[in-house]
PDB file of C-alpha atoms in Angstrom:
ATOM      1  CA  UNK A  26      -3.572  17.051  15.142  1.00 82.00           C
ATOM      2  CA  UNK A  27      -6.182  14.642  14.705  1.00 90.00           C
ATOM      3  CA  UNK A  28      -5.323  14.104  11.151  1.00 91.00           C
ATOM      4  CA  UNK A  29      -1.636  13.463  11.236  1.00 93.00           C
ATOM      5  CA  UNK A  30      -2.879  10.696  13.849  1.00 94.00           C
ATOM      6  CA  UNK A  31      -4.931   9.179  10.966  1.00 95.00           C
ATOM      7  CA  UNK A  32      -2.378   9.881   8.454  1.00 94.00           C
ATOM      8  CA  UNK A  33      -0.022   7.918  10.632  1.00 96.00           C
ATOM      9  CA  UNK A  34      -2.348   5.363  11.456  1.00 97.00           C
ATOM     10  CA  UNK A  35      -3.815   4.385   7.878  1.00 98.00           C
ATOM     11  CA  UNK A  36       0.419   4.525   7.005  1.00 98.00           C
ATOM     12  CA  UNK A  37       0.789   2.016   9.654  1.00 98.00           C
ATOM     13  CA  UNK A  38      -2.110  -0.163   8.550  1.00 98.00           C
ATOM     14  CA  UNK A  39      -0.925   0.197   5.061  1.00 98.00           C
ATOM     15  CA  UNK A  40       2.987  -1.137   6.334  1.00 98.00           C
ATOM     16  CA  UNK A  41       2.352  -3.858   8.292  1.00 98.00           C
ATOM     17  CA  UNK A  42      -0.219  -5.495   5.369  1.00 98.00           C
ATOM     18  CA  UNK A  43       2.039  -4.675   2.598  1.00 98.00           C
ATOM     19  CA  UNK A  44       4.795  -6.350   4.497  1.00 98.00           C
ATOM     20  CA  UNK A  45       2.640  -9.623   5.067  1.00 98.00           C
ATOM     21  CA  UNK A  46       1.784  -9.212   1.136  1.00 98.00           C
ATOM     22  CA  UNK A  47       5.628  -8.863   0.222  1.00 98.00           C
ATOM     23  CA  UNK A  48       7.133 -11.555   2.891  1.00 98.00           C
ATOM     24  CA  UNK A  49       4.270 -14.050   3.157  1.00 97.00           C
ATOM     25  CA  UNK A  50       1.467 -13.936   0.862  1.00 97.00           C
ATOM     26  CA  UNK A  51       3.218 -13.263  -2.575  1.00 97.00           C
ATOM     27  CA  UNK A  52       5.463 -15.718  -2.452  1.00 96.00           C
ATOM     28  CA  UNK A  53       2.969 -18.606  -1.737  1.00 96.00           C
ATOM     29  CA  UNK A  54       1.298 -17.689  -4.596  1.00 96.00           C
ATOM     30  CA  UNK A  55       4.362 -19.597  -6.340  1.00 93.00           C
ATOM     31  CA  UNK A  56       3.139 -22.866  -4.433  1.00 95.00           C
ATOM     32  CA  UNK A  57      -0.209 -22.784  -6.039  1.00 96.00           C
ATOM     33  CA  UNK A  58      -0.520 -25.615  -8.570  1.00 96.00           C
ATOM     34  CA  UNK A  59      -0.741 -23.969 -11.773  1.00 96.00           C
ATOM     35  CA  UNK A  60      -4.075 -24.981 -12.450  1.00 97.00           C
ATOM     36  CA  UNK A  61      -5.461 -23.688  -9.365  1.00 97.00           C
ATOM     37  CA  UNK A  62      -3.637 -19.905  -9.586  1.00 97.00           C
ATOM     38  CA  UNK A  63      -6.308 -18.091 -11.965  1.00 98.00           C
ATOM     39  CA  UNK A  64      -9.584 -19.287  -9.742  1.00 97.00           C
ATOM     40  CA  UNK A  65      -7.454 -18.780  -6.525  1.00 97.00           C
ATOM     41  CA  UNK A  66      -6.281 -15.062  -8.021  1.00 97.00           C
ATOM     42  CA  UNK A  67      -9.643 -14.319  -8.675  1.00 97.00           C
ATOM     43  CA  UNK A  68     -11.184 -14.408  -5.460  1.00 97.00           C
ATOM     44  CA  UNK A  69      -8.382 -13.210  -3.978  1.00 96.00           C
ATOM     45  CA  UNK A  70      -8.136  -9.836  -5.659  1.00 96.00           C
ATOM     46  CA  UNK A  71     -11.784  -9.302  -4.832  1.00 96.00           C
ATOM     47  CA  UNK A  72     -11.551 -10.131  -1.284  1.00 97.00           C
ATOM     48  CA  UNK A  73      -8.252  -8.199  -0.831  1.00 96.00           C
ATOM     49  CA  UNK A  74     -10.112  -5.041  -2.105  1.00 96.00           C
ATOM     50  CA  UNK A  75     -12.603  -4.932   0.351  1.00 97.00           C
ATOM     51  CA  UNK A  76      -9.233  -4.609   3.023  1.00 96.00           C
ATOM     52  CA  UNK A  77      -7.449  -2.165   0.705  1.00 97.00           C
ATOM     53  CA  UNK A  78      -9.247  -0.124  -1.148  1.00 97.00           C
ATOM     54  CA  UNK A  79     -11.144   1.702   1.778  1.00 98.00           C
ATOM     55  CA  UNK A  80      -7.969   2.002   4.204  1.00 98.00           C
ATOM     56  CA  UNK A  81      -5.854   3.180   0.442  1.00 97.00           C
ATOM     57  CA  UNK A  82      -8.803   5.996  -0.343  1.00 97.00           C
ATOM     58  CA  UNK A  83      -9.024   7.118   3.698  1.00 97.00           C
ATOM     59  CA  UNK A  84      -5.385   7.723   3.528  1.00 97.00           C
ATOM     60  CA  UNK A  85      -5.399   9.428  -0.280  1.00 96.00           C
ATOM     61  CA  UNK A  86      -7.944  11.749   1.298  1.00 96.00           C
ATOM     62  CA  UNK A  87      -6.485  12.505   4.576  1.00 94.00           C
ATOM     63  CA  UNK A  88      -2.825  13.171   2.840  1.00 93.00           C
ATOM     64  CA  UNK A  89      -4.190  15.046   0.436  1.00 93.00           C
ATOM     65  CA  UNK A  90      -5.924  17.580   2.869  1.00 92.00           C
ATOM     66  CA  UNK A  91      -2.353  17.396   4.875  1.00 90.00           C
ATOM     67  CA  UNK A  92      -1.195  18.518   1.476  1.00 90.00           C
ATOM     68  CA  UNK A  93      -3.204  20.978   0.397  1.00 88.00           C
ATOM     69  CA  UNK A  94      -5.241  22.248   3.612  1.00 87.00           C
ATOM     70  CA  UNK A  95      -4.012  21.451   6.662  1.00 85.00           C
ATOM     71  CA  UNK A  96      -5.838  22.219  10.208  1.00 85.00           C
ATOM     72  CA  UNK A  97      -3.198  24.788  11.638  1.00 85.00           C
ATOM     73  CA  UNK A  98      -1.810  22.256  14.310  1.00 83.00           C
ATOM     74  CA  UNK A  99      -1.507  19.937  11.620  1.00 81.00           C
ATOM     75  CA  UNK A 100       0.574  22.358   9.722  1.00 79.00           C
ATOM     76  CA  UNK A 101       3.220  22.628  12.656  1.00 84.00           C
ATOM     77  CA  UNK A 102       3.655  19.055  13.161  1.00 86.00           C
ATOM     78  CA  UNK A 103       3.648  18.400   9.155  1.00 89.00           C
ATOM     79  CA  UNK A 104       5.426  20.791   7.075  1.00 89.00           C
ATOM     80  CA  UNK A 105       4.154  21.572   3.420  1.00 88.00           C
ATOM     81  CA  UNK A 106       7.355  20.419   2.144  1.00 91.00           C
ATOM     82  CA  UNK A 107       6.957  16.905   4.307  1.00 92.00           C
ATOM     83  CA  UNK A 108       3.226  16.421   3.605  1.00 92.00           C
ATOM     84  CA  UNK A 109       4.947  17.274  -0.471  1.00 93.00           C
ATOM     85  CA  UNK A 110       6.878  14.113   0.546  1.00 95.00           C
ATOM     86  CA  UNK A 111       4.223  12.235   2.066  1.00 95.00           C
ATOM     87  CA  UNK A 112       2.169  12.936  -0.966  1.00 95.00           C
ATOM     88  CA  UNK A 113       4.951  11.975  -3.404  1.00 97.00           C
ATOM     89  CA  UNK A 114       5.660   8.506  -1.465  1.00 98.00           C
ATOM     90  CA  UNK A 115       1.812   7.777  -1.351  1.00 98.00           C
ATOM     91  CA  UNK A 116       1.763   8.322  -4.947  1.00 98.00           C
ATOM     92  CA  UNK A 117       4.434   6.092  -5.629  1.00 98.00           C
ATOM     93  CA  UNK A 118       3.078   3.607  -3.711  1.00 98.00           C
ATOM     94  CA  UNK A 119      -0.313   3.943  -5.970  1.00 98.00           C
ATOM     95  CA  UNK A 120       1.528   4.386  -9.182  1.00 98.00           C
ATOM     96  CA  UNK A 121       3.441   1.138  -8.587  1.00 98.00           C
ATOM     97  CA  UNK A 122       0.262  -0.662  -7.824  1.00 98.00           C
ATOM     98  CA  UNK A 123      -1.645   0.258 -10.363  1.00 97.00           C
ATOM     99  CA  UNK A 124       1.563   0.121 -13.626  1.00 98.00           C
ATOM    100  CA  UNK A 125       2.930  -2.778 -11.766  1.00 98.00           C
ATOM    101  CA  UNK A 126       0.562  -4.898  -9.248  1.00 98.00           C
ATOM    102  CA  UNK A 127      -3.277  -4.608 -10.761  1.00 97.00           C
ATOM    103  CA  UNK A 128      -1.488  -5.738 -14.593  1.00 98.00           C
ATOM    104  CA  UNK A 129       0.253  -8.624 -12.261  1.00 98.00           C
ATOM    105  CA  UNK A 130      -2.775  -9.413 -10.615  1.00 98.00           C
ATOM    106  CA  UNK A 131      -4.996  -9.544 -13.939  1.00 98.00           C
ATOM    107  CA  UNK A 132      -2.712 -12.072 -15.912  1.00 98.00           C
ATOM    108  CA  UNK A 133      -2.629 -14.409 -12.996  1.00 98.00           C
ATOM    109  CA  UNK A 134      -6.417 -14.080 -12.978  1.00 97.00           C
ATOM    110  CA  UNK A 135      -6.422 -15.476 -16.263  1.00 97.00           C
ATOM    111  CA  UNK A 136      -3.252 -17.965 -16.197  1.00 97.00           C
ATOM    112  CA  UNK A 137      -0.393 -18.891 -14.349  1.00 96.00           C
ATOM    113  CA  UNK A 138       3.127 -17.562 -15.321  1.00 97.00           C
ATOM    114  CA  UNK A 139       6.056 -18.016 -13.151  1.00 96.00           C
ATOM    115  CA  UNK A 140       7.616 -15.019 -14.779  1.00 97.00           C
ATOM    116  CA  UNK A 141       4.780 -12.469 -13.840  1.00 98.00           C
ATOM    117  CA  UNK A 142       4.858 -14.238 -10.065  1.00 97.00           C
ATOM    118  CA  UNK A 143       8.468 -13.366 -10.362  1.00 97.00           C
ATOM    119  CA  UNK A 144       7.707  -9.535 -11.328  1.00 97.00           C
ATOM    120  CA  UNK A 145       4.968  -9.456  -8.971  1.00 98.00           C
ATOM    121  CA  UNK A 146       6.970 -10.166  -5.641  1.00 97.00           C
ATOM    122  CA  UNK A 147       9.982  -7.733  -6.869  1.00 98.00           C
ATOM    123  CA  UNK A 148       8.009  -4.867  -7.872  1.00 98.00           C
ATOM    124  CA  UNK A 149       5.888  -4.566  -4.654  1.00 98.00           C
ATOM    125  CA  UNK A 150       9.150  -3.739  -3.007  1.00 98.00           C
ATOM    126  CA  UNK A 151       8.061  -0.041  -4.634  1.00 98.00           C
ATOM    127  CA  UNK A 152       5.292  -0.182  -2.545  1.00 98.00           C
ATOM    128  CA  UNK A 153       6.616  -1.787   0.235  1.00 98.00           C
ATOM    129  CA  UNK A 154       9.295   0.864   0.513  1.00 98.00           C
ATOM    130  CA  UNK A 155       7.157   4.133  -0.400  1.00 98.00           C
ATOM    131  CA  UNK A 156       4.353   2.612   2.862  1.00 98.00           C
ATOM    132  CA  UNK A 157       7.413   2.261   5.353  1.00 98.00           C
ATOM    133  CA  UNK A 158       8.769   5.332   4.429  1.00 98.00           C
ATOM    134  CA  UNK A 159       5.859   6.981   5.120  1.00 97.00           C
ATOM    135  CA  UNK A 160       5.229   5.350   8.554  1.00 97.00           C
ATOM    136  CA  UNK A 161       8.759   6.356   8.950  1.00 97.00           C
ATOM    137  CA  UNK A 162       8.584  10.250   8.493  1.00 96.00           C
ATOM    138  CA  UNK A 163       5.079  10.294  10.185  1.00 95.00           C
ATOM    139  CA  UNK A 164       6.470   8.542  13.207  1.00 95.00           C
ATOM    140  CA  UNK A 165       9.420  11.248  13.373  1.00 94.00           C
ATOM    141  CA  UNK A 166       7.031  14.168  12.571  1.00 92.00           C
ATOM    142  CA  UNK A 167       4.752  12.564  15.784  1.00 93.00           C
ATOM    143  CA  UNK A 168       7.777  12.195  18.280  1.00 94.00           C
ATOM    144  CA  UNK A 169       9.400  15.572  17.152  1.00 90.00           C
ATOM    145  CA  UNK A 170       6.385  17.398  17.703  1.00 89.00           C
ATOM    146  CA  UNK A 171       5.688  15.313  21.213  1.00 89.00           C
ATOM    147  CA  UNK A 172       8.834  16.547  22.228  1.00 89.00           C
ATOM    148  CA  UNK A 173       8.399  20.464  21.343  1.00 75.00           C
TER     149      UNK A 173
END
């Protein structure tokens, strides 16, 4: 069971930060002065990794062995056809960051364009909907099987 808690919990993380990103933080990066944006985007990529890219890999690994191996009281609380859908929304939600966000991120790292800003806040609503539904099914899977 242990690992549909850290499934659920690395979702969770993954939700409430993309939501800052998509509500708060992307769109202020339309008040930067234009000159400032590339040195600003710059350290802010690299700083933002060191948030995202451990929580994103922990949760890659731990839905993949959902996926493909689960502990047997894993298995009854997460289906193989739900961890197929928690698999498919996580890889949407990488997809989409790394077609759509990194390309983003790397043009504003070298100049500002309102257009790419634009792109930037609209397209993370792919990620932004693949992480809630994922905190979504996990949190049904969790109270279904609390309730068995």
């Amino acid at each position: 069971m242990w690992l549909v808690h850290a499934n659920f919990a690395l979702s969770l993380f993954m939700t409430g930060l993309i939501w800052f990103v998509q509500i708060v933080h992307y769109p202020l990066l339309a008040r930067i002065p234009a000159e400032r944006l590339p040195a600003l985007e710059r350290v802010n990529t690299r700083r933002t990794a060191w948030v995202v890219v451990p929580v994103m890999l922990a949760e890659l690994l731990c839905a993949g062995w959902l996926w493909h191996a689960p502990p047997p009281e894993a298995a009854t609380v997460v289906a193989p056809a739900l961890a197929g859908l928690l698999g498919a929304l996580l890889a949407t939600a990488w997809l989409s960051t790394f077609a759509l966000q990194a390309p983003a991120h790397r043009t504003l790292e070298q100049r500002h364009d309102a257009a790419v800003l634009r792109r930037l806040v609209a397209t993370n609503w792919i990620r932004t909907g693949a992480w809630t539904a994922r905190s979504a099914v996990l949190t049904i899977a969790l109270v279904r099987a609390s309730l068995a």
